[in-house]
Amino acid sequence: MEKLKNYINGKWVDSNSKEFIDVINPANQEVLAKVPYGKGTVKDVQKAIESGHLAYLEWKDVPTMKRVQPLFKLKTLLEKNKHQIAKIITTECGKTLKESEGEIQRAIENVEVACGSYVMNQSEFSENIAPGIDEFMIRQPLGVCGCITPFNFPGMIPFWFLPYAIATGNAFIIKPSEKVPLTMRFIIELIDKHLDLPEGLISMVHGGKESVDQILENSKVKAISFVGSSEVAKYIYSQASKYGKRVQAQGGAKNPLVIMPDVDLETTTQIIIDSVYGCAGQRCLAASVIIPICDDKGLLKESLIDSAQKRKVGYGLEKNTEMGPVITPNSKIRIENLIQEGIAEGSNLLVDGRNKSISGYEKGNFIAPTILEGLPLNGKILNTEIFGPVMNLIEFKKLESAIDFINKGRYGNMACIFTKDGLSARKFRNEVMAGNVGINIGVAAPVAQFPFSGWKESFFGDLHGQGRHAIEFFTQTKVVVERWPKEWTRKF
Ligand code: NAD
């Protein structure tokens, strides 16, 4: 079985670690590769940081216009290889091929926006703030920047950061999730073969907590970008801050959709179902709490039950599959236990997706769409990120009560409202405490020129990934005040 190498100083090298864990296809438990893990990976990270630091010293002086040229090439490379990358994502991560292709499209869009970094990175200049004195602000890179990513978007999330970090003059080290390291391995191979970058400018290291801790502690790393669960995000934020680093740490979610009584039932049902069950519910912008306002006749409820039961579950590489497996057997057990706890809390199991077996993929981590109705507002399930295909259906009589419930929640990644009434939409948009808000949208994912926001325990930090925020995150400002008195004028 292949043992994955690290990419350090422009070369593929064996890990210092003797410990490896399996990378597994979640649809059938096939072992795809072995990935370095454990204490031995610390040395790998140290080497990547050292070579990154040297590459940064060279790269920071390359003019911005030149620094973005490899990104134009990278965009073409990702486009040409989109289908192949998507197949790798589906194989190691489980989502459908269409979802994987959509993911790579988002990565490409971030590269496109970063290609305009020389415009976003321009200095600000004020002439004559006093007689003969000008003042200006320039942006300079930070140094080596570390990036730690989760399992659910192995091809997209690194690109919320990588192209901006490089365009602004930094070196970049990616530590992908140990569950899905093959996607970035393939992309880094493309970068290695086709882009002319200083050795060490982009590195990839494997591992878990030990390698992450080295990225956090090493004084040559100046900034950390993290995406993952809130517990780890909080740890990353506090550790990175302790070591004096800039940090953006995106965490978990429990996203509500409020459905007003004036919506069109058929289209709204489809949008809800796609949001809850897309990527098997394993995305940070998946809706998980559906809140109809005054569904007195239960029409929306009936429509959701019907559509959830029709969703075709299977292997993501097979045609017509609408929903793949969850990532690991442990994840499946965790989600099924939470469903059981929801029942114990007194909720009504409207659709039961447990014990789902797919012919030909009996070993896969499959859970079919599930709906739990009427959970207690202060109970465990409504306040826990399930990260699986489980809808929590609760009802309120008034929009105010729904907003109040949402705002009391732990997370604030996304909140959406469905309505034809402008005043309700406006009230919701203004009052709801979430970083990404949708109006008649099921997955309010910001396109690449907007920051990927998040409030409360969904985000720890200040500046966010993507677009202009990313340029600000990966640069530090320097304000220069210059005096050139008239009396010094020379006559030539
Ligand atoms: P995770 O937190 O378990 O792992 C994320 C990364 O952190 C991995 O690279 C892992 O190796 C590393 N890690 C894990 N435990 C660690 C520890 N104790 N110390 C240091 N590093 C550690 O997350 P996951 O299960 O891979 O991903 C799912 C989570 O990510 C969900 O909570 C989801 O909501 C969240 N997520 C958030 C966003 C967002 O934009 N807010 C996007 C995608 C996923």
Coordinates of C-alpha atoms and ligand atoms in Angstrom, one line a residue:
M1 CA 0.0 0.0 0.0
E2 CA 1.3 3.5 -0.9
K3 CA 2.8 5.5 2.0
L4 CA 2.2 9.2 1.3
K5 CA 5.1 11.5 1.2
N6 CA 5.3 15.1 2.3
Y7 CA 6.1 17.9 -0.2
I8 CA 8.9 19.9 1.3
N9 CA 11.4 22.3 -0.3
G10 CA 10.1 21.5 -3.8
K11 CA 10.5 17.7 -3.4
W12 CA 8.4 14.7 -2.4
V13 CA 10.1 13.2 0.7
D14 CA 9.4 10.4 3.1
S15 CA 8.1 11.4 6.5
N16 CA 10.3 11.2 9.5
S17 CA 7.4 9.3 11.2
K18 CA 7.2 5.5 11.4
E19 CA 3.5 5.7 12.3
F20 CA 0.9 5.7 9.5
I21 CA -2.9 5.6 9.4
D22 CA -5.2 4.4 6.6
V23 CA -7.0 6.7 4.1
I24 CA -10.3 4.9 3.5
N25 CA -13.0 5.2 0.8
P26 CA -16.2 5.8 3.0
A27 CA -18.4 4.0 0.5
N28 CA -16.7 0.6 0.7
Q29 CA -13.9 0.8 3.3
E30 CA -11.2 0.2 0.6
V31 CA -7.8 1.4 1.9
L32 CA -6.6 4.0 -0.6
A33 CA -3.2 4.9 1.0
K34 CA -1.4 5.3 4.3
V35 CA -0.8 8.8 5.7
P36 CA 2.0 9.8 8.1
Y37 CA 0.8 10.4 11.6
G38 CA 2.0 10.9 15.2
K39 CA 5.0 12.5 16.9
G40 CA 7.5 11.8 14.0
T41 CA 5.7 14.3 11.8
V42 CA 7.0 17.2 14.0
K43 CA 10.4 17.1 12.2
D44 CA 8.6 17.1 8.8
V45 CA 6.8 20.3 9.8
Q46 CA 10.0 21.9 11.0
K47 CA 11.8 21.2 7.7
A48 CA 8.8 22.6 5.8
I49 CA 8.9 25.8 7.9
E50 CA 12.6 26.3 7.4
S51 CA 12.4 25.9 3.6
G52 CA 9.3 28.1 3.6
H53 CA 11.1 30.9 5.4
L54 CA 13.9 30.9 2.9
A55 CA 11.5 30.9 0.0
Y56 CA 9.6 33.8 1.5
L57 CA 12.8 35.9 1.8
E58 CA 13.1 35.5 -2.0
W59 CA 9.5 35.7 -3.0
K60 CA 8.5 38.8 -0.9
D61 CA 10.7 41.0 -3.2
V62 CA 9.1 39.7 -6.5
P63 CA 6.8 42.4 -7.9
T64 CA 3.1 41.6 -7.3
M65 CA 2.3 41.5 -11.0
K66 CA 4.8 38.7 -11.4
R67 CA 3.7 36.9 -8.2
V68 CA 0.2 36.4 -9.7
Q69 CA 1.4 35.0 -13.0
P70 CA 1.6 31.4 -11.6
L71 CA -2.0 31.8 -10.4
F72 CA -3.2 32.3 -14.0
K73 CA -1.5 29.0 -14.8
L74 CA -3.0 27.4 -11.7
K75 CA -6.5 28.3 -12.8
T76 CA -6.0 26.6 -16.1
L77 CA -4.5 23.5 -14.5
L78 CA -7.4 23.2 -12.1
E79 CA -9.9 23.6 -15.0
K80 CA -8.2 21.0 -17.1
N81 CA -8.0 18.5 -14.3
K82 CA -11.4 19.3 -12.7
H83 CA -12.9 16.0 -13.5
Q84 CA -10.0 14.0 -12.2
I85 CA -9.7 16.0 -9.0
A86 CA -13.5 15.6 -8.5
K87 CA -13.1 11.8 -8.8
I88 CA -10.4 11.8 -6.1
I89 CA -12.6 13.9 -3.8
T90 CA -15.5 11.6 -4.2
T91 CA -13.3 8.5 -3.6
E92 CA -11.8 9.7 -0.4
C93 CA -14.6 12.0 0.9
G94 CA -17.8 10.3 -0.3
K95 CA -19.8 13.2 -1.9
T96 CA -21.3 12.8 -5.3
L97 CA -19.2 13.6 -8.4
K98 CA -21.4 16.6 -9.2
E99 CA -20.8 18.0 -5.7
S100 CA -17.1 17.4 -6.1
E101 CA -17.0 19.2 -9.4
G102 CA -18.9 22.1 -7.8
E103 CA -16.3 22.2 -5.0
I104 CA -13.4 22.5 -7.5
Q105 CA -15.3 25.3 -9.3
R106 CA -15.3 27.2 -6.0
A107 CA -11.5 26.7 -5.7
I108 CA -11.0 28.0 -9.2
E109 CA -13.1 31.1 -8.4
N110 CA -10.8 31.9 -5.5
V111 CA -7.7 31.6 -7.7
E112 CA -9.4 34.0 -10.2
V113 CA -10.1 36.6 -7.5
A114 CA -6.5 36.3 -6.1
C115 CA -5.3 37.0 -9.7
G116 CA -6.5 40.5 -9.1
S117 CA -4.4 40.9 -5.9
Y118 CA -2.2 43.6 -7.4
V119 CA -5.3 45.8 -7.5
M120 CA -6.6 44.8 -4.0
N121 CA -3.1 45.1 -2.5
Q122 CA -2.4 48.7 -3.7
S123 CA -1.0 51.3 -1.3
E124 CA -3.0 54.2 0.0
F125 CA -1.5 57.7 -0.5
S126 CA -2.2 61.1 1.0
E127 CA -0.3 64.0 -0.5
N128 CA 0.5 67.2 1.5
I129 CA -1.0 66.2 4.9
A130 CA 1.1 69.1 6.0
P131 CA 3.4 71.4 4.0
G132 CA 5.9 69.2 2.2
I133 CA 4.8 66.1 4.0
D134 CA 3.2 63.1 2.3
E135 CA 1.9 60.0 4.0
F136 CA 1.3 56.5 2.6
M137 CA 0.4 53.0 3.7
I138 CA 2.0 50.0 2.1
R139 CA 1.1 46.3 2.6
Q140 CA 3.9 43.8 3.1
P141 CA 3.7 40.0 3.4
L142 CA 3.9 38.2 6.8
G143 CA 6.2 35.3 6.2
V144 CA 5.4 31.6 6.5
C145 CA 1.6 31.0 6.8
G146 CA 0.2 27.7 8.0
C147 CA -3.2 26.2 6.9
I148 CA -5.0 23.4 8.6
T149 CA -8.1 22.0 6.9
P150 CA -11.1 19.7 7.6
F151 CA -12.2 16.6 5.7
N152 CA -15.4 17.9 4.1
F153 CA -14.0 20.1 1.3
P154 CA -10.5 18.8 0.6
G155 CA -10.2 20.6 -2.8
M156 CA -11.9 23.9 -2.0
I157 CA -11.0 25.0 1.5
P158 CA -7.2 25.2 0.9
F159 CA -8.0 27.7 -1.9
W160 CA -9.8 30.1 0.4
F161 CA -6.3 30.9 1.6
L162 CA -3.5 29.6 -0.7
P163 CA -3.8 31.8 -3.7
Y164 CA -4.1 35.0 -1.6
A165 CA -1.1 34.1 0.6
I166 CA 1.1 33.4 -2.4
A167 CA -0.1 36.5 -4.4
T168 CA 0.7 38.8 -1.4
G169 CA 4.3 37.4 -1.0
N170 CA 4.1 34.8 1.7
A171 CA 5.2 31.1 1.9
F172 CA 2.4 28.6 2.5
I173 CA 2.2 25.3 4.4
I174 CA -0.9 23.1 4.1
K175 CA -1.7 20.4 6.5
P176 CA -4.8 18.6 5.0
S177 CA -7.1 16.5 7.0
E178 CA -5.6 13.0 7.6
K179 CA -8.9 11.5 6.4
V180 CA -8.7 13.1 2.9
P181 CA -5.0 13.8 2.0
L182 CA -5.2 12.6 -1.6
T183 CA -7.0 15.5 -3.2
M184 CA -4.3 18.1 -2.2
R185 CA -1.6 15.5 -3.0
F186 CA -2.8 15.5 -6.6
I187 CA -3.1 19.3 -6.8
I188 CA 0.3 19.8 -5.3
E189 CA 1.7 17.4 -7.9
L190 CA 0.2 19.6 -10.6
I191 CA 1.8 22.7 -8.9
D192 CA 5.1 20.9 -8.6
K193 CA 5.1 19.9 -12.3
H194 CA 3.8 23.0 -13.9
L195 CA 4.3 26.1 -11.8
D196 CA 7.6 27.9 -11.6
L197 CA 7.8 28.8 -7.9
P198 CA 10.7 29.0 -5.5
E199 CA 11.4 25.7 -3.8
G200 CA 9.7 25.6 -0.4
L201 CA 7.2 28.4 -1.2
I202 CA 4.3 25.9 -1.0
S203 CA 4.7 22.8 1.2
M204 CA 2.4 20.1 2.2
V205 CA 2.8 18.2 5.5
H206 CA 0.7 15.4 6.9
G207 CA -0.3 14.3 10.4
G208 CA -2.7 15.2 13.2
K209 CA -2.4 17.1 16.4
E210 CA 1.4 16.8 16.7
S211 CA 2.1 18.4 13.3
V212 CA -0.6 21.1 14.0
D213 CA 1.0 21.9 17.3
Q214 CA 4.4 22.4 15.6
I215 CA 2.8 24.9 13.1
L216 CA 1.2 26.7 16.0
E217 CA 4.4 26.9 18.1
N218 CA 7.1 27.5 15.6
S219 CA 8.2 31.2 15.7
K220 CA 8.8 31.3 11.9
V221 CA 5.1 30.8 11.3
K222 CA 3.4 34.2 11.3
A223 CA -0.2 33.4 10.6
I224 CA -2.6 30.4 10.9
S225 CA -5.7 29.7 8.8
F226 CA -7.9 26.9 10.3
V227 CA -11.2 25.4 9.3
G228 CA -12.8 22.6 11.3
S229 CA -14.9 21.9 14.4
S230 CA -15.5 24.6 17.0
E231 CA -13.7 22.8 19.8
V232 CA -10.5 22.6 17.7
A233 CA -11.0 26.1 16.3
K234 CA -11.1 27.5 19.8
Y235 CA -7.9 25.6 20.7
I236 CA -6.2 26.8 17.5
Y237 CA -7.2 30.4 18.2
S238 CA -6.0 30.4 21.8
Q239 CA -2.7 28.7 21.0
A240 CA -1.9 30.8 17.9
S241 CA -2.7 33.9 19.9
K242 CA -0.5 32.8 22.8
Y243 CA 2.4 32.4 20.3
G244 CA 1.7 35.9 18.9
K245 CA 0.4 34.8 15.5
R246 CA -2.4 36.2 13.4
V247 CA -5.2 33.7 13.2
Q248 CA -8.5 33.0 11.5
A249 CA -10.3 29.9 12.8
Q250 CA -13.6 28.8 11.3
G251 CA -15.6 26.4 13.3
G252 CA -18.8 24.4 13.3
A253 CA -22.4 25.2 12.7
K254 CA -26.1 24.4 13.3
N255 CA -27.8 26.4 10.5
P256 CA -31.5 27.3 10.7
L257 CA -33.9 28.0 7.8
V258 CA -37.1 29.9 8.7
I259 CA -40.0 29.2 6.4
M260 CA -42.8 31.9 6.3
P261 CA -46.3 30.7 5.5
D262 CA -46.4 32.7 2.1
V263 CA -43.8 30.6 0.3
D264 CA -44.2 28.4 -2.8
L265 CA -44.3 24.9 -1.3
E266 CA -42.8 22.9 -4.1
T267 CA -39.7 25.1 -4.9
T268 CA -39.0 25.8 -1.2
T269 CA -39.2 22.1 -0.3
Q270 CA -36.6 21.3 -3.0
I271 CA -34.3 24.0 -1.8
I272 CA -34.6 22.9 1.8
I273 CA -33.9 19.2 0.9
D274 CA -30.9 20.1 -1.1
S275 CA -29.5 22.3 1.7
V276 CA -30.0 19.7 4.4
Y277 CA -29.0 16.5 2.5
G278 CA -26.4 17.9 0.0
C279 CA -22.9 16.4 0.8
A280 CA -24.8 14.1 3.2
G281 CA -25.3 17.1 5.6
Q282 CA -21.5 17.3 6.0
R283 CA -21.0 20.9 5.1
C284 CA -20.7 23.9 7.3
L285 CA -23.5 25.7 5.4
A286 CA -25.9 22.8 5.4
A287 CA -29.3 23.6 6.9
S288 CA -30.1 21.4 9.9
V289 CA -32.9 23.2 11.8
I290 CA -36.0 23.8 9.7
I291 CA -38.4 26.3 11.3
P292 CA -41.8 26.7 9.7
I293 CA -43.8 29.6 11.0
C294 CA -47.5 28.6 11.3
D295 CA -47.4 25.3 9.3
D296 CA -50.8 24.6 10.9
K297 CA -52.0 22.2 8.3
G298 CA -48.6 20.4 8.2
L299 CA -48.3 21.0 4.4
L300 CA -44.6 21.8 4.5
K301 CA -44.0 18.8 6.8
E302 CA -45.7 16.4 4.5
S303 CA -43.8 17.8 1.5
L304 CA -40.4 17.5 3.3
I305 CA -41.1 13.9 4.4
D306 CA -42.0 12.9 0.8
S307 CA -38.9 14.5 -0.7
A308 CA -36.5 13.2 1.9
Q309 CA -37.7 9.6 1.3
K310 CA -37.1 10.0 -2.4
R311 CA -33.5 11.1 -2.1
K312 CA -31.3 8.5 -3.8
V313 CA -28.5 7.4 -1.6
G314 CA -25.5 5.5 -3.0
Y315 CA -21.9 5.6 -4.1
G316 CA -20.9 9.1 -5.3
L317 CA -19.2 7.9 -8.5
E318 CA -22.4 6.2 -9.7
K319 CA -24.7 8.0 -11.9
N320 CA -28.0 9.2 -10.4
T321 CA -26.6 9.1 -6.8
E322 CA -27.9 12.2 -5.0
M323 CA -26.3 11.6 -1.6
G324 CA -23.1 9.7 -0.6
P325 CA -22.0 8.1 2.7
V326 CA -20.7 10.0 5.8
I327 CA -17.0 10.1 6.3
T328 CA -16.1 7.3 8.8
P329 CA -17.8 4.3 10.6
N330 CA -17.3 6.3 13.8
S331 CA -19.1 9.3 12.3
K332 CA -22.0 7.0 11.3
I333 CA -22.2 5.6 14.8
R334 CA -22.1 9.1 16.3
I335 CA -24.9 10.4 14.1
E336 CA -27.1 7.3 14.7
N337 CA -26.5 7.7 18.5
L338 CA -27.6 11.4 18.2
I339 CA -30.8 10.3 16.4
Q340 CA -31.5 7.9 19.2
E341 CA -30.9 10.6 21.8
G342 CA -33.3 12.8 19.9
I343 CA -36.0 10.2 20.3
A344 CA -35.1 9.8 24.0
E345 CA -35.5 13.6 24.3
G346 CA -39.1 13.2 23.2
S347 CA -38.9 14.0 19.5
N348 CA -40.9 12.3 16.8
L349 CA -38.9 10.3 14.2
L350 CA -40.7 11.2 11.0
V351 CA -38.2 9.6 8.6
D352 CA -35.6 7.1 9.9
G353 CA -32.5 6.8 7.8
R354 CA -30.7 4.4 10.0
N355 CA -29.8 0.9 8.9
K356 CA -29.5 1.9 5.3
S357 CA -27.7 -0.7 3.2
I358 CA -26.7 -0.1 -0.4
S359 CA -26.5 -3.0 -2.7
G360 CA -22.8 -3.6 -3.7
Y361 CA -21.6 -1.2 -0.9
E362 CA -22.8 -3.0 2.2
K363 CA -19.8 -1.9 4.1
G364 CA -20.2 1.8 3.4
N365 CA -21.0 4.5 6.0
F366 CA -24.5 5.2 4.7
I367 CA -27.3 6.9 6.5
A368 CA -30.4 7.9 4.6
P369 CA -32.2 11.3 5.1
T370 CA -33.7 11.5 8.5
I371 CA -36.2 13.9 10.1
L372 CA -36.7 14.5 13.8
E373 CA -39.7 16.6 14.7
G374 CA -40.4 18.6 17.9
L375 CA -37.2 18.6 19.8
P376 CA -37.0 20.5 23.1
L377 CA -35.5 23.9 22.5
N378 CA -33.0 23.6 25.3
G379 CA -32.2 19.9 24.7
K380 CA -29.0 18.4 23.5
I381 CA -29.9 17.7 19.9
L382 CA -31.0 21.2 18.9
N383 CA -27.8 22.6 20.3
T384 CA -25.4 20.0 18.9
E385 CA -23.8 20.0 15.4
I386 CA -24.8 16.6 14.0
F387 CA -22.9 17.0 10.7
G388 CA -24.9 14.3 8.9
P389 CA -28.2 14.0 7.0
V390 CA -30.5 14.7 9.9
M391 CA -33.2 17.5 9.7
N392 CA -34.5 18.9 13.0
L393 CA -38.0 20.3 12.4
I394 CA -39.4 22.7 15.0
E395 CA -42.3 25.2 14.7
F396 CA -42.9 28.7 15.9
K397 CA -46.0 30.9 15.7
K398 CA -44.1 34.1 15.2
L399 CA -41.0 35.2 13.3
E400 CA -39.8 37.1 16.4
S401 CA -39.7 33.9 18.4
A402 CA -37.7 32.1 15.7
I403 CA -35.1 34.9 15.5
D404 CA -34.9 34.9 19.3
F405 CA -34.3 31.1 19.3
I406 CA -31.6 31.4 16.6
N407 CA -29.8 34.2 18.3
K408 CA -29.6 32.3 21.6
G409 CA -27.8 29.4 19.8
R410 CA -24.2 28.6 20.2
Y411 CA -23.3 28.9 16.5
G412 CA -23.7 31.7 13.9
N413 CA -22.4 30.4 10.6
M414 CA -25.6 30.8 8.5
A415 CA -29.3 31.7 8.9
C416 CA -31.8 31.9 6.1
I417 CA -35.4 33.0 5.6
F418 CA -37.9 32.0 2.9
T419 CA -40.7 34.5 2.2
K420 CA -42.3 36.7 -0.4
D421 CA -42.7 39.5 2.2
G422 CA -40.0 42.2 2.0
L423 CA -40.5 43.4 5.6
S424 CA -40.1 40.0 7.1
A425 CA -36.9 39.4 5.1
R426 CA -35.5 42.8 6.1
K427 CA -36.3 42.2 9.8
F428 CA -34.6 38.8 9.6
R429 CA -31.5 40.1 7.7
N430 CA -31.0 42.9 10.3
E431 CA -31.7 41.1 13.5
V432 CA -30.3 37.5 13.0
M433 CA -26.9 36.8 14.5
A434 CA -25.1 34.9 11.8
G435 CA -22.2 35.7 9.5
N436 CA -23.8 34.4 6.3
V437 CA -27.5 35.2 5.7
G438 CA -29.7 33.9 2.9
I439 CA -33.0 35.2 1.7
N440 CA -34.8 32.5 -0.4
I441 CA -31.4 30.8 -0.6
G442 CA -30.7 27.4 1.0
V443 CA -26.9 27.5 1.1
A444 CA -25.8 31.1 1.5
A445 CA -22.2 30.5 0.5
P446 CA -20.4 33.7 -0.4
V447 CA -18.7 33.8 -3.8
A448 CA -14.9 34.3 -3.7
Q449 CA -14.9 38.1 -3.7
F450 CA -16.8 38.2 -0.4
P451 CA -15.4 37.1 2.9
F452 CA -16.6 33.8 4.3
S453 CA -18.0 35.1 7.5
G454 CA -19.2 33.4 10.7
W455 CA -20.3 34.6 14.1
K456 CA -20.4 33.3 17.7
E457 CA -18.7 29.9 18.0
S458 CA -18.6 29.4 14.3
F459 CA -15.6 31.7 14.0
F460 CA -12.6 32.9 16.1
G461 CA -10.7 35.8 14.8
D462 CA -11.3 39.0 12.9
L463 CA -10.5 38.9 9.2
H464 CA -12.0 36.0 7.2
G465 CA -11.0 33.8 4.3
Q466 CA -11.5 34.9 0.6
G467 CA -11.4 38.1 -1.3
R468 CA -10.3 41.4 0.2
H469 CA -10.3 40.1 3.7
A470 CA -7.8 37.5 2.7
I471 CA -5.5 40.2 1.2
E472 CA -5.7 42.0 4.5
F473 CA -5.1 38.9 6.5
F474 CA -2.0 37.9 4.6
T475 CA -0.4 41.4 4.7
Q476 CA 0.7 43.8 7.4
T477 CA 0.4 47.5 6.9
K478 CA 3.3 50.0 7.2
V479 CA 2.5 53.7 7.3
V480 CA 5.3 56.0 6.1
V481 CA 5.4 59.7 6.7
E482 CA 7.8 61.6 4.4
R483 CA 9.0 65.2 4.6
W484 CA 10.5 67.0 1.6
P485 CA 10.9 70.7 2.6
K486 CA 10.7 73.2 -0.3
E487 CA 13.9 74.9 1.0
W488 CA 15.9 71.8 0.0
T489 CA 15.0 72.3 -3.7
R490 CA 18.2 72.2 -5.7
K491 CA 18.8 74.1 -8.9
F492 CA 20.2 71.7 -11.5
Ligands
NAD1 P1 -11.7 18.6 12.9 O1 -11.8 19.8 13.8 O2 -11.8 17.3 13.6 O3 -10.3 18.6 12.1 C1 -9.9 19.7 11.4 C2 -8.4 19.7 11.3 O4 -7.8 19.9 12.6 C3 -7.8 18.5 10.7 O5 -6.8 18.8 9.8 C4 -7.3 17.7 11.9 O6 -6.1 17.0 11.7 C5 -6.9 18.8 12.9 N1 -7.2 18.5 14.3 C6 -8.1 17.7 14.8 N2 -8.1 17.6 16.1 C7 -7.0 18.4 16.5 C8 -6.5 18.8 17.8 N3 -6.9 18.3 18.9 N4 -5.4 19.7 17.8 C9 -4.9 20.2 16.6 N5 -5.4 19.8 15.4 C10 -6.5 19.0 15.3 O7 -12.9 18.8 11.8 P2 -13.4 17.8 10.7 O8 -14.1 16.7 11.4 O9 -12.2 17.4 9.8 O10 -14.3 18.7 9.9 C11 -15.7 18.9 10.2 C12 -15.9 20.2 11.0 O11 -15.4 21.3 10.2 C13 -17.4 20.5 11.3 O12 -17.5 21.0 12.6 C14 -17.7 21.6 10.3 O13 -18.8 22.4 10.6 C15 -16.4 22.3 10.2 N6 -16.3 23.1 9.0 C16 -16.4 24.5 9.1 C17 -16.4 25.3 8.0 C18 -16.5 26.8 8.1 O14 -16.3 27.5 7.1 N7 -16.9 27.3 9.2 C19 -16.1 24.7 6.7 C20 -16.0 23.3 6.7 C21 -16.0 22.5 7.8

